[in-house]
XYZ file of C-alpha atoms in Angstrom:
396
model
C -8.872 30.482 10.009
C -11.608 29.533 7.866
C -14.757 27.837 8.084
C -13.468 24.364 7.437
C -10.899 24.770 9.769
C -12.751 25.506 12.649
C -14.765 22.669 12.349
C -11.726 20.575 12.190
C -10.785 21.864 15.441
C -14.156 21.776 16.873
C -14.618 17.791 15.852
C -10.809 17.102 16.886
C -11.559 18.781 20.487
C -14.760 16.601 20.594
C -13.254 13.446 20.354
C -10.667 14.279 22.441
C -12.734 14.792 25.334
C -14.922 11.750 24.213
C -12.082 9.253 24.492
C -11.357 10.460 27.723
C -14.592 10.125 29.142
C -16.208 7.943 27.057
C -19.188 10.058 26.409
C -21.085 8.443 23.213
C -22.847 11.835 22.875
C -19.083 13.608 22.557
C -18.154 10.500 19.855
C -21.252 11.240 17.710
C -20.983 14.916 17.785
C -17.646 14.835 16.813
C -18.165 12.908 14.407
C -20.809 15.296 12.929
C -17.842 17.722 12.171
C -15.797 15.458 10.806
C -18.789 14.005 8.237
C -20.128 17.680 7.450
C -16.490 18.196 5.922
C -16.752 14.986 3.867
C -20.552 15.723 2.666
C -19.001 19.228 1.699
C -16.730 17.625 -0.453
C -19.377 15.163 -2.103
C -21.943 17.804 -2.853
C -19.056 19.956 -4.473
C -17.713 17.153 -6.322
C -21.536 16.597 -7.822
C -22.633 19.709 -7.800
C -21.659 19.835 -12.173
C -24.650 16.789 -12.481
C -27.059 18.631 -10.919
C -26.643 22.101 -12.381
C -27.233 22.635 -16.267
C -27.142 25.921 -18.552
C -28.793 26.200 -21.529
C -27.580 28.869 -23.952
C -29.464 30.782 -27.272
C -29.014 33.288 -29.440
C -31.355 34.562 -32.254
C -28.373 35.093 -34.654
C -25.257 33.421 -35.381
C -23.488 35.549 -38.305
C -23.750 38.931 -38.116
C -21.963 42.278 -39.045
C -19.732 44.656 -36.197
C -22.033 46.448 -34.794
C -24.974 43.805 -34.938
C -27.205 43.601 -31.366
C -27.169 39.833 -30.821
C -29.840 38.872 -27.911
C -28.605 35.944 -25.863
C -30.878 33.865 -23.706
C -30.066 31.390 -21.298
C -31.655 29.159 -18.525
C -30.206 27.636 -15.409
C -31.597 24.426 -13.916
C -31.375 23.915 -10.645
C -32.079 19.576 -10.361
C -30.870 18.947 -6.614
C -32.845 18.690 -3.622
C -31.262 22.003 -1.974
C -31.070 25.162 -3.135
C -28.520 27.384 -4.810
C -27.963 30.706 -2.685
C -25.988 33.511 -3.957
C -25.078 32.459 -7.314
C -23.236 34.053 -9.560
C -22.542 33.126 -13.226
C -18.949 34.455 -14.395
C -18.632 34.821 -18.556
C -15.762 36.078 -20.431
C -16.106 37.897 -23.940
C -13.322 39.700 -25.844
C -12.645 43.513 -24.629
C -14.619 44.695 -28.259
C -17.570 42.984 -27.411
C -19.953 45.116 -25.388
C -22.994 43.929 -23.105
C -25.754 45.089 -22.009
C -28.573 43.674 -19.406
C -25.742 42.363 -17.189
C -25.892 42.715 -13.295
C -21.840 43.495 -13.679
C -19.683 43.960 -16.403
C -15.208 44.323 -15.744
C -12.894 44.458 -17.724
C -9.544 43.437 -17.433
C -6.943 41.704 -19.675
C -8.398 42.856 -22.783
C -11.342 40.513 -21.691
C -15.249 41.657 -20.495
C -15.998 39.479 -17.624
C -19.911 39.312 -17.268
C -21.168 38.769 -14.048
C -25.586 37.558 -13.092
C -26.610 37.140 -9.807
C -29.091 34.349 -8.851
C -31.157 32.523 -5.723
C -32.547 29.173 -6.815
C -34.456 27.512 -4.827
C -34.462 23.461 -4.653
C -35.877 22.165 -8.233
C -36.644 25.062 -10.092
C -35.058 26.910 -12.873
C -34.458 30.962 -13.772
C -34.080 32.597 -17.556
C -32.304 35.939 -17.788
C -31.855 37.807 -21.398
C -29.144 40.176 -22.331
C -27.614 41.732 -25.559
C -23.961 41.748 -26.819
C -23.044 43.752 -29.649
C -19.354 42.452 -30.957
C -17.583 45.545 -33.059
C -14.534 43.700 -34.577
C -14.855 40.730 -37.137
C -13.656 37.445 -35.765
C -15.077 34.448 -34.022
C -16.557 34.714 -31.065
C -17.367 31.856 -28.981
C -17.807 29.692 -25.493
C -16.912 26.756 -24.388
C -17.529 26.856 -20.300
C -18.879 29.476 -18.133
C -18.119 29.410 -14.169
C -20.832 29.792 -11.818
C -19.917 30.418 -8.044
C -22.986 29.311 -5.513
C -22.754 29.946 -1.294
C -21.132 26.455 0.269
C -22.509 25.057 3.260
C -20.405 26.411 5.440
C -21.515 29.957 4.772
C -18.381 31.850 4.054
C -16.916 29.980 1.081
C -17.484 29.719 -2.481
C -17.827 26.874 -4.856
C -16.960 26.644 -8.163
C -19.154 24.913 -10.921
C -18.013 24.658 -14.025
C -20.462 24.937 -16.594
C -19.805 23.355 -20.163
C -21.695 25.275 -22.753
C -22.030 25.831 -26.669
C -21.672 29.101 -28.202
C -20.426 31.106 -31.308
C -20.811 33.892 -32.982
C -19.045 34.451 -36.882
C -18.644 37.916 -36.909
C -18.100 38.858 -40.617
C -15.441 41.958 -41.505
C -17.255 45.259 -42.424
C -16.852 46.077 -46.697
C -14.005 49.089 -47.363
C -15.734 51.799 -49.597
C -13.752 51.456 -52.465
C -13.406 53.916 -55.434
C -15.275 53.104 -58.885
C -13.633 50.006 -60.177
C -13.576 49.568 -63.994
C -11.569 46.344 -65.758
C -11.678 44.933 -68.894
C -13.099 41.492 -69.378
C -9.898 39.739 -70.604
C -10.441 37.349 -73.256
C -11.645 34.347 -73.369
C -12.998 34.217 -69.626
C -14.967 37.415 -70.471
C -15.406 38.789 -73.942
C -16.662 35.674 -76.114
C -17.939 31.582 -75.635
C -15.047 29.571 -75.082
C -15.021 25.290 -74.379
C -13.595 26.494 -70.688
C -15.991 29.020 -69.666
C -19.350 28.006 -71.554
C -22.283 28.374 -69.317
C -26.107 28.756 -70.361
C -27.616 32.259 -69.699
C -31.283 30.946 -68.444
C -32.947 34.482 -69.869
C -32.275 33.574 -73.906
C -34.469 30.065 -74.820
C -33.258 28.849 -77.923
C -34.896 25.913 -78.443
C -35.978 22.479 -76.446
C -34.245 18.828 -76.598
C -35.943 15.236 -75.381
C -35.019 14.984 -71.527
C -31.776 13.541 -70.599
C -31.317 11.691 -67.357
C -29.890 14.493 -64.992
C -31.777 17.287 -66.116
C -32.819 19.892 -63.391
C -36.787 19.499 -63.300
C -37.017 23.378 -63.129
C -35.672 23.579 -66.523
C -38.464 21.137 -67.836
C -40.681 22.643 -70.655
C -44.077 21.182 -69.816
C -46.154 22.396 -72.416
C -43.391 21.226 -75.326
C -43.696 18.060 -73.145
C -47.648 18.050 -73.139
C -47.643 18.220 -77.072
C -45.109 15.771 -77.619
C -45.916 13.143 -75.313
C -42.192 13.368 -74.016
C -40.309 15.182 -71.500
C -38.476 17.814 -72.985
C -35.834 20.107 -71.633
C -34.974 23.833 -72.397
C -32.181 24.986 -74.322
C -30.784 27.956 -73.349
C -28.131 30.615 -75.343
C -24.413 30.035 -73.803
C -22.490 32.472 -72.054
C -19.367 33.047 -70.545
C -18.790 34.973 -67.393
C -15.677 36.879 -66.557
C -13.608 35.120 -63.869
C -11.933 37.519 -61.213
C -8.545 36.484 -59.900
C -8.404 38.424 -56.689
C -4.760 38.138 -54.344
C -5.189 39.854 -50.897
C -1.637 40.458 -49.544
C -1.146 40.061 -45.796
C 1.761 41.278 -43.804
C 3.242 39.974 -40.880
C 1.359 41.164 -37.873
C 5.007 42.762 -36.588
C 7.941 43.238 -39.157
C 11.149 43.673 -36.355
C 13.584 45.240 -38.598
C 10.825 47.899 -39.590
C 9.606 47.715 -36.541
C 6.017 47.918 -37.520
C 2.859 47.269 -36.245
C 0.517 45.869 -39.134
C -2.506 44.419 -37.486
C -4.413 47.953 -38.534
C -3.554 47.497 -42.356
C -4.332 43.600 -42.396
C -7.797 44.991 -41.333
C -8.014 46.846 -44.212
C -6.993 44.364 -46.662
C -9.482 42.168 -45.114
C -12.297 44.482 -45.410
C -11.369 44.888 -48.808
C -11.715 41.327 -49.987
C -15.380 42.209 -48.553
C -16.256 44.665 -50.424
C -15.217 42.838 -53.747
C -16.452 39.323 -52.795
C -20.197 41.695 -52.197
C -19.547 43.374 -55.553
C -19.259 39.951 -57.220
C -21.912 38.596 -55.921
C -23.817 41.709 -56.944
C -22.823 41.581 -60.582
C -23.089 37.922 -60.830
C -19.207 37.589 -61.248
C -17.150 34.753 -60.813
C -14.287 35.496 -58.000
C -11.364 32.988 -58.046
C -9.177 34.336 -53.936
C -5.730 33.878 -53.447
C -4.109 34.997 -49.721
C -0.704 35.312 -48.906
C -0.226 32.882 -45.951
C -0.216 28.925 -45.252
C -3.083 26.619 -45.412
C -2.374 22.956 -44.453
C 1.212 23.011 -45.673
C 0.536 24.985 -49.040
C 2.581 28.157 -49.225
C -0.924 29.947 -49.874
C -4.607 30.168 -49.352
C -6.956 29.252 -52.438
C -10.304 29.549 -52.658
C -11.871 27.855 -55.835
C -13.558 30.466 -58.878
C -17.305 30.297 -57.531
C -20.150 32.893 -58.052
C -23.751 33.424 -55.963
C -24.668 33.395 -52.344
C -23.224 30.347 -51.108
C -19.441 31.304 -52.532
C -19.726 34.606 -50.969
C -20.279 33.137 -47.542
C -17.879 31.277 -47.878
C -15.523 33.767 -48.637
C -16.846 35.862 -45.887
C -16.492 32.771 -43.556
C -12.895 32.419 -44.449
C -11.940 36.573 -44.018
C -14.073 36.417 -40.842
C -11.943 33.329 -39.192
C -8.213 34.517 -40.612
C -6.518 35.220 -37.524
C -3.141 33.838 -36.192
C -2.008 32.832 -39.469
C 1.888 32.661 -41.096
C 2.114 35.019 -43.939
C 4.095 34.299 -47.280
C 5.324 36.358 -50.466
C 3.100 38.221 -52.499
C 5.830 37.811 -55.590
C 5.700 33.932 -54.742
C 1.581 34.232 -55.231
C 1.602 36.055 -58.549
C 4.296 33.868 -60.190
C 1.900 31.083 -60.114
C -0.767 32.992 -62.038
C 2.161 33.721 -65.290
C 1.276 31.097 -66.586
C -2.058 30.588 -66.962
C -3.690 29.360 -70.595
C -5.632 31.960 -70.141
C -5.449 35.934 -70.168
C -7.129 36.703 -66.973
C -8.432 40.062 -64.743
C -6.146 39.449 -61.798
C -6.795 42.437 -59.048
C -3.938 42.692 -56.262
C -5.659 44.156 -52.838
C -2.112 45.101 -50.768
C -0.889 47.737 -48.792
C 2.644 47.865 -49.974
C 4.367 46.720 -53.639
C 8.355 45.050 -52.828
C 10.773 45.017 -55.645
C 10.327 41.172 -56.375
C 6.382 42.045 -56.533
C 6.511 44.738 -59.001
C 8.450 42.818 -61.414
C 6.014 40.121 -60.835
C 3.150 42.904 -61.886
C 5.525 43.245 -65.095
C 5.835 39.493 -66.274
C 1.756 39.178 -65.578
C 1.907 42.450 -68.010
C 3.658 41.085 -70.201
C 1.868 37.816 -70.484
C -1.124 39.133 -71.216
C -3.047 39.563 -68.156
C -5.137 42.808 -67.269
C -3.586 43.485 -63.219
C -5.127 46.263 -60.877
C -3.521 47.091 -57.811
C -5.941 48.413 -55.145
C -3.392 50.411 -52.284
C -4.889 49.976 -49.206
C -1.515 51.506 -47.265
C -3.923 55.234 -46.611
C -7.612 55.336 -45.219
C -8.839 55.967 -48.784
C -8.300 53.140 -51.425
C -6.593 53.741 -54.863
C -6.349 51.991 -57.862
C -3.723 52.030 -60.289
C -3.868 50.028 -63.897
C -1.386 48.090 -65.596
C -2.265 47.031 -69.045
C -0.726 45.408 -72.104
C -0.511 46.691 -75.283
C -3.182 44.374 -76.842
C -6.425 45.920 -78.441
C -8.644 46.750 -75.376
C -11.517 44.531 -74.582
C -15.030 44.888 -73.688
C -15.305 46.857 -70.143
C -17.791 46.033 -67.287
C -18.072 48.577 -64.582
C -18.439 47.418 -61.193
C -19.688 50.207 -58.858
């Protein structure tokens, strides 16, 4: 019998006797049973109000095996206190953490557990560090906190809404020296497409056009002229990557094969290239092999420099749960293109319709590598056309 229900009993016996004898003592205490029951429920029901969490952390995007400190504060704004408290938090089972009173786990979940005794308005801070070791999001919307009822041997709940995530980015695959030519026109020469201005040749100066980036200004060509003039700088062209990461379903029944493991590896391959682009100042133009918003694959515009390869690390980083498509489907899109591109194909296994796909790029005119990610080391294998090689850039 619990707590509650003893005091039922206790209040039901009191007025029992009190409208019997008509005691006003025996209808008051009585009473007090019954009312202690119904305050219980009141104070539970407000309890969320009066109890607030605040949650920090110093990073937000970070690499497996990153130490993220976490600091958090819980406020205490009723006029009685909060024995035996206990804050309940669930992380994924690859996140470990450290400066906990308890840690479980169970479920493929880590169930944090801290202890507290707050007294009547006040407030405690505890700090601990969680160190997540797979890529992925990981974040909170509600943590449960557990305080001693007024009736001594129950708990109650308090649900405590909160806001927290951590972007865990996938760890770059070593990859072998990668070598491709720079297919023409994207690469090799100045075409209308691809013409950019390399800001290390000055060629000359203009008169200022509205639009012009005030770092490009020449002030002392505009001190001697009276006139704002702009730089001119020599055009370029950069060669555009055209990089298709090939995804498999996470289970294939008829094979009956697990490939979460391999996806991994793809994905950590798209890392490493999107850091080697932006370390050579290349353009990278991703393709993925499963639906985005109704579109039979994922495309990510040709960009180049910090902000395109967080994006593209944002993107691998939240890829989970997705529906895969073909790889031959992917690659028949790029036949055609009016230009002769560098396409690289990151996959762990080439299908009949794929290859043939490889072929007709081939035979188009496009430069294709295919990076095999099926074994723990990476290898590449070429397929060129018969054209007059180009103009190589190593990428290492």
């Amino acid at each position: 019998m619990s707590t509650r229900q003893v005091y039922h009993a206790l209040g039901f016996l009191c007025l029992l006797f009190a409208l019997f004898s008509g005691s006003r003592f025996l209808w008051l205490f009585g009473g007090f049973f019954f009312f202690m029951t119904l305050a219980h429920r009141w104070w539970r029901a407000n309890l969320p109000r009066w109890v607030r969490l605040e949650w920090s952390a110093d990073q937000s995007r970070v690499m497996p095996g990153t130490p993220v400190t976490v600091r958090f504060s819980l406020h205490n704004r009723s006029w009685l206190p909060l024995p035996g408290t206990v804050i309940r938090v669930s992380f994924p089972e690859h996140v470990t953490v450290e400066g906990a009173d308890d840690v479980t786990a169970s479920s493929q979940r880590c169930t944090v557990r801290f202890r507290f005794h707050l007294p009547l308005r006040t407030s405690a801070e505890r700090t601990f560090t969680l160190t997540p070791h797979k890529r992925g999001l990981v974040w909170l919307t509600e943590a449960q906190a557990d305080t001693l009822s007024v009736f001594g041997e129950e708990q109650d709940p308090i649900p405590l809404p909160l806001s927290f995530s951590l972007l865990v980015y996938p760890l770059p695959l070593t990859l072998p020296p990668l070598s491709a030519a720079a297919a023409e026109p994207d690469g090799g020469s100045v075409s209308r497409r691809r013409l950019e201005e390399d800001v290390t040749f000055l060629r000359g100066v203009r008169g200022y056009a509205p639009g012009d980036r005030l770092k490009h200004i020449h002030w002392k060509a505009s001190a001697k002229t009276g006139a704002l003039q702009t730089r001119l700088f020599e055009p370029t062209a950069r060669p555009t990557w055209k990089v298709v990461g090939h995804i498999l379903p996470s289970y294939e029944p008829l094979l009956q094969r697990q490939n979460d493991t391999v996806n991994e590896r793809v994905i950590s391959a798209l890392a490493a290239l999107s850091v080697l682009c932006r370390r050579q100042s290349l353009s990278c133009d991703l393709f993925l092999t499963v639906k985005q918003r109704g579109r039979e694959q994922f495309h990510l515009p040709a960009g180049s420099g910090k902000a395109h390869h967080v994006h593209v690390m944002t993107q691998l980083a939240r890829l989970y749960q997705y529906m895969p498509t073909s790889l031959a489907a992917v690659l028949r899109r790029l036949e055609h293109s009016g230009t002769r591109d560098a396409i690289l194909i990151v996959t762990p296994r080439l299908d009949g319709p794929a290859e043939e796909a490889v072929k007709r790029l081939v035979r188009h005119g496009h430069s294709v590598t295919v990076l095999d990610v099926s074994e723990e080391q990476p290898v590449l294998r070429r397929h060129e056309s018969g054209r007059t090689p180009a103009r190589k850039v190593v990428l290492s």
